[in-house]
Amino acid sequence: MASMPGILTDWPWKPLGSFKYVMLAPWVIQCTYSYVFKDDEEERDLSQFLIFPFLLWRMLHSQIWITLSRYRTIKGNNRIVDKGLEFDQVDRERNWDDQILFNGILLYLSTKTLNGASNLPLWRTDGVITTILLHAGPVEFLYYWLHRALHHHYLYSRYHSHHHSSIVTEPITSVTHPFAEHIAYFVLFAIPMVTTVFTGTASVASYTGYITYIDFMNNMGHCNFELVPHCLFSIFPPLKYLMYTPSFHSLHHTQFRSNYSLFMPLYDYIYGTTDKSSDSLHVSSLKREEEVPDVVHLTHLTTPESIYHLRLGFASLASKPHTSKWYLWLMWPITLWSMIVTWIYGRTFVVERHCFNRLRVQTWAIPKYTMQYILQWQNKSINNLIEEAILEAEEKGVKVLSLGLLNQAIYIHPKLKIKVVDGSSLAVAVVLNTIPKGTTQVLLRGNLTKVAYAIAFTLCCKDIQVAVLHEDEYMQLNRSFNANSSSSASSKLVLSKTYSHKIWLVGDGVSEEEQLKAAKGTVFIPYSQFPPKKLRKDCFYHYTPALSTPKSLENVHSCENWLPRRAMSAWRVAGIVHALEGWNEHECGNTMFDIDKIWEATIQHGFQPLTITSTPSKY
C-alpha cells in the first residue's frame, strides 16, 4: 500500500477475493459458444475466442518467470541485489494477476464496442510495423515523463510508492501498482492497438505479440538476475539505447531517482537521468558466480501437490502453511506429469536460501514423494540421491548438511569433512520443552523412531511416567532402557490399557480410532515430521517439532510444509545451530547429540519455541 493512498488505489473487485475471475465468465462462455456452435462466419469470431487462451498464456508466462527468477536468485549466479524478500512483499504482490483480469475485460469490451476490433485476421504486416513504431516513439516517450511525474512527491506518496516498496524485485513486482496507475498504463499501451484498429491494420499477431512483448520485458527487468550478455552491446553499441537490462532497472528500485525509462534507456540518456553505475553493475552482475552455502538442509517432496507449495511454485501458496486446495485438483494433469518425471528421472534441486549471521543457508529437495519412501523398491534410488547430494555438498565445501528426510540409514565415510546432522537431539529437546510443566505421566503412541526412544528414555529418567498401549512397544522400549543400564528408567515405563492420559506424544502410525478414544481436552504433541490428522475439535494439537526464527534470519517468505510463517522444523534448525557453534561431529545413525546443550545453544541464537492458541484443534 502507498504511504498516503489516493483515490482508485484498490481494485474495484477486491471484495470478491478469489471469485473475481467470475467476471470473465459471461464473455468467455458467449465467445466460446459463438465460435463452436454458430454457423454464421461473422458470429464465429476467432479473435474473440482466442482472448481467454491468451489470458491463460499470460499467467503461465509470468509463472515461468517467477520460478526461473526465484531459482536463479537462490543459486546466486548473476544475482543483482542480495537483500532478501519478506512476507510483506509477497502479500503486497499476491494479486499480480489483477492486471491480466483488467486487460481481459477491456479486450472483451473493445471487441464489442469498437468497429474493426472484432473478426481480426491472424496476421497483417503493416499493423505489426505500425505497432512497433508507435511503441518505440510516443509510448516510450510518454511513459518516461509519466514515470518521472509519478516520482513527484504528491503522486509518489499516493500511488507509486506502493510499487517501490519492493527494493528487491521479482517478475510480478512489475505489475504491482494501484488501480489508478494501471488505468494510466493501459491508456499508454493502448495507443498502438487502438491506432491499428482505426486504420484497419489490426491483427491477432499484433495484439498478442505486443502484449507478450510488454510482459516479457517487464518480467525480465524485474527478475533480479542478469541474463543479457554484455557482448550484445559490444557487437551493436546502439542497442544500449534501445533495450534495458535487469541490472539497469534494478538501479531504479535501489536509487529511485534514475533510470526512469520503460524498456528503452534512450530517454534517460537524452535527459541525463541514467545512473552512472549502470554499465559497471551490468558487468559485475554477469561475472557473479554461484553462491556456495555453509549449511544445506536436505528434504523431499511430501504430497503430489506439494510442488505448487514450494518457493519455486506459486508464491501465494508457498507463503502460507500447506493445506489442500480444491482448485489444485484442476491441475491434476500437470501434477501427474511431474510425478511421472520424478519417478523415472530426477535429481536434487535447490529450493530456498537464507542468510543468518553471515551464515549462508540453502534448502535442497530430493525429487521423491513421501509415498515413495514406503516402497521398498524405491530405497536404492532414494539412497543414491541422498549419497549424491552429500557428495555434491562436500565437493562445494558445505560445512553442515542437515537431514529433513524420513527414516533412512545414512552411512558417513570417515574422510568426509562435511558434518551430517539428522536433528534428532533438537527434535527431542523441542518435544520435552513443549510438555507442560508439572506433567507426571504421558502416553507415547506412534512408530518407535530414534526420536521416540530418546524422548521416552529422557522422560523416564526425569521421573515422568511413560505409558504405551501395545506390548511389543513396551518390550522394545524396555530392552533399549536395559541396554543403557538404567533400571530406574525402566520402572517408569508402563503398559497401559486406558486412553485417559491428558498428554499424548504422537508419531507416525497413530490411528484415527485411537484419537477418537482420547479424553476431552487431550493435548497431542507430535514428535515426527508429519502432524497427526486433526480429528478432535475438543482437543489441542501442537505443531510438529519446530521453532520460530529470529528476525535477523533473512529471506524468509515461504512456509515450511504445515508450519506457520517464520517457523522452521527442528531438523532444519539443528544444522544451522551446528554450524554456528562450529561443532565438529556428526549426528546420524545411532549417534545422538547432547539434548540440553543443543537446546541452550538454539535459544541463545534467538530461536524460540512455538506456542498454540487456547482454542482446541486450531494452530
Coordinates of C-alpha atoms in Angstrom, one line a residue:
M1 CA 0.0 0.0 0.0
A2 CA 1.2 3.5 -0.8
S3 CA 2.2 5.7 2.1
M4 CA -0.7 8.0 1.6
P5 CA -3.2 6.1 -0.6
G6 CA -5.0 8.2 -3.2
I7 CA -8.4 7.6 -4.9
L8 CA -8.7 4.5 -7.1
T9 CA -6.0 2.7 -5.2
D10 CA -7.8 -0.5 -4.7
W11 CA -9.1 -2.7 -7.5
P12 CA -12.9 -2.5 -7.8
W13 CA -13.3 -6.2 -7.4
K14 CA -11.2 -6.5 -4.3
P15 CA -14.3 -7.5 -2.2
L16 CA -14.8 -10.6 -4.5
G17 CA -11.5 -12.2 -3.4
S18 CA -10.8 -15.3 -5.4
F19 CA -14.3 -15.1 -7.1
K20 CA -13.1 -12.1 -9.2
Y21 CA -12.5 -14.5 -12.1
V22 CA -16.2 -15.0 -12.4
M23 CA -16.4 -11.6 -14.0
L24 CA -14.9 -13.0 -17.2
A25 CA -17.3 -15.9 -17.3
P26 CA -20.1 -14.3 -19.4
W27 CA -17.7 -13.2 -22.1
V28 CA -15.8 -16.5 -22.2
I29 CA -19.0 -18.5 -22.4
Q30 CA -20.5 -16.3 -25.0
C31 CA -17.4 -16.2 -27.2
T32 CA -16.8 -19.9 -26.9
Y33 CA -20.4 -20.8 -27.7
S34 CA -20.5 -18.5 -30.7
Y35 CA -17.3 -19.8 -32.2
V36 CA -18.1 -23.5 -31.6
F37 CA -21.8 -23.7 -32.4
K38 CA -22.7 -20.8 -34.7
D39 CA -22.7 -21.2 -38.4
D40 CA -22.5 -17.5 -39.4
E41 CA -18.9 -16.6 -40.1
E42 CA -19.4 -13.1 -38.6
E43 CA -20.5 -14.6 -35.3
R44 CA -17.7 -17.2 -35.3
D45 CA -15.1 -14.7 -34.3
L46 CA -11.7 -16.4 -33.8
S47 CA -10.0 -13.3 -32.4
Q48 CA -12.7 -13.1 -29.6
F49 CA -12.4 -16.8 -29.0
L50 CA -8.6 -16.6 -28.5
I51 CA -8.8 -13.9 -25.8
F52 CA -9.3 -16.3 -22.9
P53 CA -6.5 -18.7 -24.0
F54 CA -4.3 -15.6 -24.4
L55 CA -5.0 -14.6 -20.8
L56 CA -4.1 -18.1 -19.6
W57 CA -0.9 -17.8 -21.6
R58 CA -0.1 -14.5 -19.9
M59 CA -0.5 -16.1 -16.5
L60 CA 1.7 -19.1 -17.5
H61 CA 4.3 -16.8 -19.0
S62 CA 4.5 -14.8 -15.7
Q63 CA 4.7 -18.0 -13.6
I64 CA 7.6 -19.3 -15.7
W65 CA 9.5 -16.1 -15.0
I66 CA 8.6 -16.3 -11.3
T67 CA 10.0 -19.8 -11.0
L68 CA 13.1 -19.0 -13.1
S69 CA 13.8 -15.8 -11.1
R70 CA 13.5 -17.5 -7.7
Y71 CA 15.6 -20.4 -8.8
R72 CA 18.4 -18.2 -10.2
T73 CA 18.5 -15.9 -7.2
I74 CA 18.7 -18.8 -4.9
K75 CA 21.7 -20.2 -6.7
G76 CA 23.3 -16.8 -6.7
N77 CA 25.0 -16.7 -10.1
N78 CA 24.3 -13.3 -11.8
R79 CA 22.2 -12.2 -8.9
I80 CA 22.0 -8.4 -8.7
V81 CA 20.6 -7.4 -5.2
D82 CA 21.4 -9.6 -2.2
K83 CA 18.8 -8.4 0.1
G84 CA 16.1 -11.0 0.8
L85 CA 12.3 -11.0 0.3
E86 CA 9.9 -11.0 3.2
F87 CA 6.3 -11.9 3.7
D88 CA 5.0 -8.4 3.5
Q89 CA 6.3 -8.1 -0.1
V90 CA 4.7 -11.5 -1.0
D91 CA 1.4 -10.3 0.4
R92 CA 1.6 -7.0 -1.4
E93 CA 2.2 -8.7 -4.7
R94 CA -0.3 -11.5 -4.2
N95 CA -2.8 -10.1 -6.6
W96 CA -0.4 -9.6 -9.5
D97 CA -3.0 -11.2 -11.8
D98 CA -5.5 -8.4 -11.3
Q99 CA -3.9 -6.5 -14.3
I100 CA -4.4 -9.6 -16.5
L101 CA -8.1 -9.7 -15.5
F102 CA -8.4 -5.9 -16.1
N103 CA -6.8 -6.2 -19.5
G104 CA -9.0 -9.2 -20.4
I105 CA -12.2 -7.2 -19.5
L106 CA -11.1 -4.3 -21.6
L107 CA -10.2 -6.5 -24.6
Y108 CA -13.6 -8.1 -24.5
L109 CA -15.3 -4.7 -24.2
S110 CA -13.3 -3.3 -27.1
T111 CA -14.3 -6.2 -29.4
K112 CA -17.9 -5.5 -28.6
T113 CA -17.8 -1.7 -28.9
L114 CA -15.1 -0.7 -31.4
N115 CA -15.6 -1.1 -35.1
G116 CA -12.8 -3.1 -36.6
A117 CA -11.8 -4.7 -33.2
S118 CA -13.6 -8.0 -34.0
N119 CA -13.0 -10.6 -36.7
L120 CA -9.4 -9.8 -36.8
P121 CA -7.0 -11.6 -39.2
L122 CA -4.2 -13.6 -37.8
W123 CA -1.5 -11.5 -39.4
R124 CA -1.0 -8.1 -41.0
T125 CA 2.5 -6.9 -41.7
D126 CA 1.6 -3.3 -41.8
G127 CA -0.2 -3.5 -38.5
V128 CA 2.8 -5.2 -36.8
I129 CA 5.2 -2.5 -38.2
T130 CA 2.8 0.3 -37.0
T131 CA 2.7 -1.2 -33.5
I132 CA 6.5 -1.4 -33.3
L133 CA 6.9 2.2 -34.4
L134 CA 4.2 3.6 -32.2
H135 CA 5.7 1.9 -29.2
A136 CA 9.3 3.0 -29.9
G137 CA 8.1 6.5 -30.4
P138 CA 5.2 8.0 -28.4
V139 CA 4.6 5.2 -25.9
E140 CA 8.2 5.1 -24.7
F141 CA 8.5 8.9 -24.6
L142 CA 5.2 9.5 -22.8
Y143 CA 5.9 6.7 -20.3
Y144 CA 9.2 8.3 -19.4
W145 CA 7.6 11.5 -18.5
L146 CA 4.6 9.8 -16.8
H147 CA 7.1 7.8 -14.7
R148 CA 9.0 11.0 -13.7
A149 CA 5.7 12.6 -12.7
L150 CA 4.9 9.5 -10.6
H151 CA 8.1 10.2 -8.7
H152 CA 6.9 13.7 -7.7
H153 CA 6.1 13.7 -4.0
Y154 CA 2.3 14.1 -4.5
L155 CA 1.8 11.2 -6.8
Y156 CA 4.6 9.1 -5.3
S157 CA 3.2 9.1 -1.8
R158 CA -0.3 8.3 -3.1
Y159 CA 0.4 5.8 -5.8
H160 CA 3.9 4.9 -7.0
S161 CA 5.4 4.3 -3.5
H162 CA 3.4 1.1 -3.5
H163 CA 5.5 -0.3 -6.3
H164 CA 8.7 1.0 -4.8
S165 CA 8.1 -0.8 -1.5
S166 CA 9.8 -3.7 -3.2
I167 CA 13.5 -3.0 -3.1
V168 CA 14.4 -6.5 -4.2
T169 CA 12.2 -7.1 -7.3
E170 CA 10.5 -10.2 -8.6
P171 CA 8.9 -10.5 -12.0
I172 CA 5.5 -9.9 -10.6
T173 CA 6.7 -6.7 -9.0
S174 CA 6.5 -5.2 -12.4
V175 CA 2.7 -5.2 -12.3
T176 CA 2.2 -4.4 -8.6
H177 CA 0.6 -1.0 -8.9
P178 CA -2.5 0.7 -7.6
F179 CA -5.6 0.5 -9.9
A180 CA -5.3 4.2 -11.0
E181 CA -1.7 3.6 -12.2
H182 CA -2.8 0.6 -14.3
I183 CA -5.5 2.8 -15.9
A184 CA -2.8 5.2 -17.0
Y185 CA -0.5 2.4 -18.3
F186 CA -3.3 0.9 -20.3
V187 CA -4.1 4.2 -21.9
L188 CA -0.4 4.4 -23.0
F189 CA -0.1 0.8 -24.2
A190 CA -3.5 1.1 -26.0
I191 CA -2.1 3.8 -28.4
P192 CA -0.6 1.2 -30.9
M193 CA -3.6 -1.2 -30.5
V194 CA -6.3 1.5 -30.9
T195 CA -4.4 3.1 -33.8
T196 CA -4.2 -0.2 -35.7
V197 CA -8.0 -0.7 -35.1
F198 CA -8.9 2.7 -36.5
T199 CA -6.5 2.2 -39.5
G200 CA -7.9 -1.2 -40.2
T201 CA -4.5 -2.9 -39.8
A202 CA -5.1 -4.7 -36.5
S203 CA -4.4 -8.4 -36.3
V204 CA -4.3 -11.2 -33.7
A205 CA -0.5 -11.3 -34.1
S206 CA 0.0 -7.5 -33.4
Y207 CA -2.2 -7.7 -30.3
T208 CA -0.8 -10.8 -28.8
G209 CA 2.7 -10.1 -29.8
Y210 CA 2.7 -6.6 -28.4
I211 CA 1.2 -7.6 -25.0
T212 CA 3.6 -10.6 -24.8
Y213 CA 6.5 -8.3 -25.5
I214 CA 5.4 -6.0 -22.7
D215 CA 5.1 -8.9 -20.3
F216 CA 8.4 -10.3 -21.3
M217 CA 10.3 -7.0 -20.9
N218 CA 8.5 -6.3 -17.6
N219 CA 9.3 -9.7 -16.2
M220 CA 12.9 -9.6 -17.4
G221 CA 13.5 -6.1 -16.0
H222 CA 12.4 -7.2 -12.5
C223 CA 13.8 -10.7 -12.3
N224 CA 16.9 -9.7 -10.1
F225 CA 19.4 -11.7 -12.1
E226 CA 21.3 -10.5 -15.1
L227 CA 20.8 -12.5 -18.3
V228 CA 21.6 -10.1 -21.1
P229 CA 25.1 -10.8 -22.4
H230 CA 27.4 -7.8 -22.5
C231 CA 28.8 -8.8 -25.9
L232 CA 25.5 -7.8 -27.5
F233 CA 26.2 -4.2 -26.7
S234 CA 29.8 -4.6 -28.0
I235 CA 28.6 -6.0 -31.3
F236 CA 25.9 -3.5 -31.7
P237 CA 26.5 -0.4 -29.5
P238 CA 23.2 1.4 -30.3
L239 CA 21.4 -1.5 -28.6
K240 CA 22.2 0.0 -25.1
Y241 CA 19.8 2.8 -26.0
L242 CA 17.0 0.5 -27.3
M243 CA 16.9 -2.3 -24.7
Y244 CA 17.3 -2.1 -20.9
T245 CA 18.7 -4.9 -18.7
P246 CA 17.6 -6.3 -15.4
S247 CA 20.6 -4.5 -13.7
F248 CA 19.6 -1.2 -15.4
H249 CA 16.1 -1.3 -13.9
S250 CA 17.3 -2.7 -10.6
L251 CA 19.1 0.6 -10.0
H252 CA 15.8 2.4 -10.4
H253 CA 14.5 0.4 -7.4
T254 CA 17.6 1.0 -5.3
Q255 CA 18.4 4.6 -6.2
F256 CA 14.8 5.8 -7.0
R257 CA 15.9 9.0 -9.0
S258 CA 17.5 7.5 -12.1
N259 CA 16.7 5.0 -15.0
Y260 CA 13.1 6.1 -15.5
S261 CA 12.7 4.6 -19.0
L262 CA 10.2 1.9 -19.8
F263 CA 12.2 -0.6 -22.0
M264 CA 14.4 1.8 -24.0
P265 CA 17.1 3.7 -22.0
L266 CA 17.3 6.3 -24.8
Y267 CA 15.3 8.9 -22.9
D268 CA 17.4 8.5 -19.8
Y269 CA 20.5 9.3 -21.8
I270 CA 18.8 12.2 -23.6
Y271 CA 17.6 13.9 -20.3
G272 CA 20.6 12.9 -18.2
T273 CA 18.8 10.6 -15.7
T274 CA 20.9 7.5 -16.4
D275 CA 22.6 6.1 -13.3
K276 CA 26.4 6.3 -13.6
S277 CA 26.9 2.7 -12.3
S278 CA 24.5 1.1 -14.9
D279 CA 27.3 -0.3 -17.1
S280 CA 29.5 -1.4 -14.2
L281 CA 26.6 -3.1 -12.4
H282 CA 25.7 -5.0 -15.6
V283 CA 29.3 -6.3 -16.0
S284 CA 29.7 -7.2 -12.3
S285 CA 26.3 -9.0 -12.2
L286 CA 27.3 -11.1 -15.2
K287 CA 30.6 -12.1 -13.6
R288 CA 28.9 -13.1 -10.3
E289 CA 29.4 -16.8 -9.6
E290 CA 27.1 -19.3 -8.0
E291 CA 26.8 -18.9 -4.2
V292 CA 28.4 -21.6 -2.0
P293 CA 26.3 -22.3 1.1
D294 CA 27.7 -23.0 4.6
V295 CA 24.7 -25.1 5.5
V296 CA 22.4 -27.3 3.4
H297 CA 19.1 -28.7 4.5
L298 CA 18.2 -31.8 2.6
T299 CA 14.5 -32.6 2.3
H300 CA 12.0 -34.2 0.0
L301 CA 8.6 -33.5 -1.5
T302 CA 5.6 -34.6 0.5
T303 CA 2.3 -34.9 -1.2
P304 CA 1.9 -34.7 -5.1
E305 CA 0.5 -31.2 -4.9
S306 CA 3.4 -30.0 -2.7
I307 CA 5.3 -28.9 -5.9
Y308 CA 2.9 -25.9 -6.0
H309 CA 3.7 -25.0 -2.4
L310 CA 7.5 -24.9 -3.0
R311 CA 9.1 -21.4 -3.0
L312 CA 9.7 -22.1 -6.7
G313 CA 6.0 -22.8 -7.3
F314 CA 3.1 -20.5 -6.6
A315 CA 4.3 -17.6 -4.4
S316 CA 0.9 -17.1 -2.7
L317 CA 0.6 -20.8 -1.7
A318 CA 4.2 -21.0 -0.6
S319 CA 3.7 -18.1 1.8
K320 CA 1.0 -20.0 3.7
P321 CA 1.0 -23.3 5.6
H322 CA 0.4 -26.2 3.4
T323 CA -3.3 -27.1 3.1
S324 CA -5.2 -28.9 0.4
K325 CA -6.9 -26.6 -2.1
W326 CA -9.8 -27.8 -4.2
Y327 CA -8.7 -25.9 -7.2
L328 CA -5.4 -27.8 -7.3
W329 CA -7.4 -30.8 -8.4
L330 CA -8.0 -29.0 -11.7
M331 CA -4.2 -29.2 -12.3
W332 CA -4.0 -32.9 -11.9
P333 CA -2.6 -33.5 -15.5
I334 CA 0.4 -31.3 -14.6
T335 CA 0.7 -32.9 -11.2
L336 CA 0.6 -36.4 -12.6
W337 CA 3.1 -35.5 -15.3
S338 CA 5.5 -34.1 -12.6
M339 CA 5.1 -37.3 -10.6
I340 CA 6.0 -39.5 -13.6
V341 CA 9.0 -37.4 -14.4
T342 CA 10.4 -37.5 -10.8
W343 CA 9.5 -41.2 -10.6
I344 CA 11.6 -42.1 -13.6
Y345 CA 14.2 -39.5 -13.5
G346 CA 15.1 -36.6 -11.2
R347 CA 18.0 -35.0 -9.4
T348 CA 18.3 -32.9 -6.2
F349 CA 17.5 -29.2 -6.8
V350 CA 17.8 -26.1 -4.7
V351 CA 14.6 -24.6 -3.5
E352 CA 15.4 -21.9 -0.9
R353 CA 18.2 -19.8 0.5
H354 CA 18.6 -17.8 3.8
C355 CA 21.3 -15.7 5.4
F356 CA 21.8 -15.7 9.2
N357 CA 24.7 -14.1 11.0
R358 CA 26.7 -14.2 7.8
L359 CA 25.9 -17.9 7.5
R360 CA 24.6 -18.9 4.0
V361 CA 21.9 -21.5 4.2
Q362 CA 20.2 -23.4 1.3
T363 CA 17.5 -26.0 1.2
W364 CA 17.8 -28.8 -1.3
A365 CA 14.9 -31.1 -2.3
I366 CA 15.1 -34.7 -3.4
P367 CA 12.5 -35.2 -6.1
K368 CA 10.8 -38.1 -4.3
Y369 CA 7.4 -38.1 -2.6
T370 CA 6.6 -39.4 0.9
M371 CA 4.8 -42.4 -0.6
Q372 CA 7.9 -43.4 -2.4
Y373 CA 9.8 -43.8 0.9
I374 CA 7.4 -46.5 1.9
L375 CA 8.1 -48.6 -1.2
Q376 CA 11.0 -51.0 -0.7
W377 CA 12.0 -51.0 -4.3
Q378 CA 12.5 -47.2 -4.2
N379 CA 15.1 -47.4 -1.4
K380 CA 18.1 -47.8 -3.7
S381 CA 17.1 -44.9 -5.9
I382 CA 16.4 -42.7 -2.8
N383 CA 19.7 -43.6 -1.1
N384 CA 21.6 -42.9 -4.3
L385 CA 20.1 -39.4 -4.5
I386 CA 21.0 -38.8 -0.8
E387 CA 24.5 -40.0 -1.4
E388 CA 24.9 -37.8 -4.5
A389 CA 23.6 -34.8 -2.5
I390 CA 26.0 -35.3 0.3
L391 CA 29.0 -35.8 -2.0
E392 CA 28.0 -32.6 -4.0
A393 CA 27.8 -30.6 -0.8
E394 CA 31.1 -32.0 0.2
E395 CA 32.7 -31.0 -3.1
K396 CA 31.3 -27.5 -2.8
G397 CA 32.7 -27.0 0.7
V398 CA 29.5 -27.1 2.6
K399 CA 30.2 -27.3 6.4
V400 CA 27.0 -28.9 7.7
L401 CA 24.2 -30.9 6.0
S402 CA 21.0 -31.4 7.9
L403 CA 18.5 -34.1 7.1
G404 CA 14.8 -33.5 6.8
L405 CA 14.1 -37.0 5.5
L406 CA 12.0 -39.9 6.5
N407 CA 13.9 -42.6 8.3
Q408 CA 16.8 -43.6 6.0
A409 CA 20.0 -45.3 7.0
I410 CA 22.9 -42.9 6.3
Y411 CA 26.5 -44.2 6.3
I412 CA 29.1 -41.4 6.7
H413 CA 32.6 -42.1 5.4
P414 CA 35.2 -41.1 8.0
K415 CA 37.1 -38.9 5.4
L416 CA 34.1 -36.7 4.8
K417 CA 34.8 -33.1 6.0
I418 CA 31.1 -32.2 5.9
K419 CA 29.1 -32.8 9.1
V420 CA 25.8 -34.6 8.7
V421 CA 23.1 -33.8 11.3
D422 CA 19.7 -35.5 11.4
G423 CA 18.4 -33.1 14.1
S424 CA 17.1 -35.8 16.4
S425 CA 18.5 -34.2 19.6
L426 CA 16.9 -30.8 18.9
A427 CA 13.6 -32.5 17.9
V428 CA 13.7 -34.3 21.3
A429 CA 14.5 -31.1 23.1
V430 CA 11.6 -29.3 21.5
V431 CA 9.1 -32.0 22.5
L432 CA 10.5 -32.1 26.0
N433 CA 10.1 -28.4 26.4
T434 CA 6.6 -28.5 24.9
I435 CA 5.3 -30.8 27.6
P436 CA 3.6 -28.6 30.2
K437 CA 5.4 -28.2 33.5
G438 CA 4.2 -30.4 36.3
T439 CA 3.3 -33.3 34.0
T440 CA 3.7 -36.6 35.8
Q441 CA 2.6 -39.0 33.0
V442 CA 2.3 -39.1 29.2
L443 CA 1.1 -41.6 26.7
L444 CA 3.5 -42.4 23.9
R445 CA 1.8 -43.5 20.7
G446 CA 3.2 -44.0 17.2
N447 CA 6.0 -45.6 15.4
L448 CA 9.1 -46.1 17.6
T449 CA 11.9 -44.0 16.0
K450 CA 15.2 -42.7 17.2
V451 CA 13.4 -39.6 18.5
A452 CA 10.7 -41.6 20.2
Y453 CA 13.3 -43.8 22.1
A454 CA 15.2 -40.7 23.2
I455 CA 12.0 -38.9 24.4
A456 CA 10.8 -41.9 26.4
F457 CA 14.2 -42.6 28.0
T458 CA 14.7 -38.9 29.0
L459 CA 11.2 -38.6 30.4
C460 CA 11.6 -41.8 32.5
C461 CA 15.0 -40.5 33.8
K462 CA 13.2 -37.3 34.8
D463 CA 10.8 -39.4 36.9
I464 CA 7.9 -38.9 34.4
Q465 CA 5.8 -42.0 33.7
V466 CA 5.6 -43.0 30.1
A467 CA 2.7 -45.2 29.1
V468 CA 2.4 -47.3 25.9
L469 CA -0.6 -49.2 24.6
H470 CA 0.9 -52.2 22.9
E471 CA 3.1 -54.9 24.5
D472 CA 5.5 -55.1 21.6
E473 CA 6.3 -51.4 22.0
Y474 CA 6.7 -51.9 25.7
M475 CA 9.2 -54.7 25.2
Q476 CA 11.2 -52.7 22.6
L477 CA 11.5 -49.7 24.8
N478 CA 12.3 -51.8 27.9
R479 CA 15.1 -53.5 26.0
S480 CA 16.6 -50.2 25.0
F481 CA 16.4 -48.9 28.6
N482 CA 18.2 -52.0 29.8
A483 CA 20.8 -51.6 27.1
N484 CA 21.5 -48.2 28.6
S485 CA 21.8 -49.8 32.1
S486 CA 19.0 -47.8 33.5
S487 CA 16.7 -49.8 35.8
S488 CA 15.3 -46.6 37.2
A489 CA 14.1 -45.5 33.8
S490 CA 12.5 -49.0 33.2
S491 CA 10.5 -48.6 36.3
K492 CA 8.7 -45.5 34.9
L493 CA 7.7 -47.3 31.7
V494 CA 4.2 -48.9 31.9
L495 CA 1.9 -50.8 29.7
S496 CA -1.5 -49.0 29.8
K497 CA -5.0 -50.2 28.9
T498 CA -6.6 -46.8 29.2
Y499 CA -6.7 -43.8 26.9
S500 CA -7.4 -41.2 29.7
H501 CA -3.9 -39.6 29.7
K502 CA -4.1 -35.8 29.1
I503 CA -0.7 -35.6 27.3
W504 CA -0.2 -37.7 24.2
L505 CA 3.1 -37.8 22.4
V506 CA 2.3 -39.0 18.9
G507 CA 4.2 -40.0 15.9
D508 CA 3.5 -41.6 12.5
G509 CA 1.2 -44.6 12.9
V510 CA -1.3 -43.3 15.4
S511 CA -4.7 -44.4 14.2
E512 CA -7.9 -42.4 13.9
E513 CA -9.7 -44.9 16.2
E514 CA -7.1 -44.2 19.0
Q515 CA -7.5 -40.5 18.6
L516 CA -11.3 -40.7 19.0
K517 CA -10.8 -42.6 22.2
A518 CA -8.8 -39.8 23.8
A519 CA -10.3 -37.8 26.6
K520 CA -11.7 -34.4 26.1
G521 CA -9.1 -31.7 26.3
T522 CA -6.2 -34.1 25.5
V523 CA -3.0 -32.3 24.2
F524 CA -1.5 -34.0 21.2
I525 CA 2.3 -33.3 20.9
P526 CA 3.8 -34.7 17.7
Y527 CA 7.4 -36.0 17.7
S528 CA 7.6 -36.8 14.0
Q529 CA 7.9 -34.6 11.0
F530 CA 4.3 -35.1 9.9
P531 CA 1.4 -33.8 12.0
P532 CA -1.4 -36.2 13.0
K533 CA -4.8 -35.7 11.3
K534 CA -6.8 -33.2 13.4
L535 CA -9.9 -35.2 14.2
R536 CA -10.9 -33.8 17.5
K537 CA -12.3 -30.3 17.9
D538 CA -12.3 -30.6 21.7
C539 CA -8.6 -31.4 21.9
F540 CA -5.3 -29.4 21.4
Y541 CA -2.9 -30.1 18.6
H542 CA 0.7 -28.8 18.9
Y543 CA 2.9 -28.2 15.9
T544 CA 5.5 -30.8 14.8
P545 CA 8.9 -30.1 16.5
A546 CA 9.7 -26.6 15.3
L547 CA 10.9 -23.2 16.4
S548 CA 10.2 -19.6 15.5
T549 CA 13.1 -17.9 13.8
P550 CA 14.8 -14.7 14.8
K551 CA 14.2 -11.5 12.8
S552 CA 17.8 -11.5 11.7
L553 CA 17.2 -14.6 9.6
E554 CA 16.9 -13.1 6.1
N555 CA 14.9 -14.0 3.1
V556 CA 12.1 -15.8 4.9
H557 CA 9.0 -15.6 2.7
S558 CA 7.7 -19.1 2.4
C559 CA 6.3 -21.6 4.9
E560 CA 7.9 -24.9 5.6
N561 CA 5.2 -27.5 4.9
W562 CA 2.5 -27.1 7.5
L563 CA 4.3 -24.8 9.8
P564 CA 3.3 -21.1 10.3
R565 CA 5.2 -18.2 9.0
R566 CA 8.8 -17.7 10.1
A567 CA 8.9 -21.1 11.7
M568 CA 11.4 -23.9 10.9
S569 CA 11.4 -27.5 11.8
A570 CA 13.8 -28.7 14.5
W571 CA 15.6 -30.8 11.9
R572 CA 16.3 -27.8 9.8
V573 CA 17.3 -25.5 12.7
A574 CA 19.7 -28.2 14.1
G575 CA 22.0 -27.8 11.1
I576 CA 22.1 -24.0 11.4
V577 CA 22.9 -24.2 15.1
H578 CA 25.5 -26.9 14.5
A579 CA 27.3 -24.6 12.0
L580 CA 27.0 -21.5 14.2
E581 CA 28.6 -23.4 17.1
G582 CA 31.2 -24.9 15.0
W583 CA 30.7 -28.4 16.4
N584 CA 32.9 -30.9 14.7
E585 CA 30.9 -34.1 15.0
H586 CA 28.1 -35.9 13.1
E587 CA 24.6 -36.7 14.4
C588 CA 23.2 -39.5 12.4
G589 CA 22.6 -43.2 12.7
N590 CA 22.6 -44.2 16.4
T591 CA 24.5 -41.1 17.4
M592 CA 22.6 -38.5 19.5
F593 CA 23.9 -35.1 20.4
D594 CA 23.6 -33.6 23.9
I595 CA 20.0 -32.6 24.2
D596 CA 20.5 -29.9 26.9
K597 CA 23.5 -28.4 25.1
I598 CA 21.8 -28.0 21.7
W599 CA 18.7 -26.6 23.3
E600 CA 20.6 -23.9 25.2
A601 CA 22.6 -23.0 22.1
T602 CA 19.4 -22.8 20.0
I603 CA 17.7 -20.4 22.4
Q604 CA 20.9 -18.3 22.7
H605 CA 20.9 -17.8 18.9
G606 CA 17.4 -16.4 19.0
F607 CA 15.2 -19.3 18.1
Q608 CA 12.1 -19.6 20.3
P609 CA 9.5 -22.4 20.9
L610 CA 6.2 -22.2 19.1
T611 CA 3.0 -21.8 21.1
I612 CA -0.5 -22.8 20.3
T613 CA -3.7 -20.9 20.8
S614 CA -6.1 -21.6 23.6
T615 CA -8.7 -22.8 21.1
P616 CA -8.7 -26.6 20.7
S617 CA -7.7 -28.2 17.4
K618 CA -6.6 -24.9 15.8
Y619 CA -3.0 -23.8 15.4

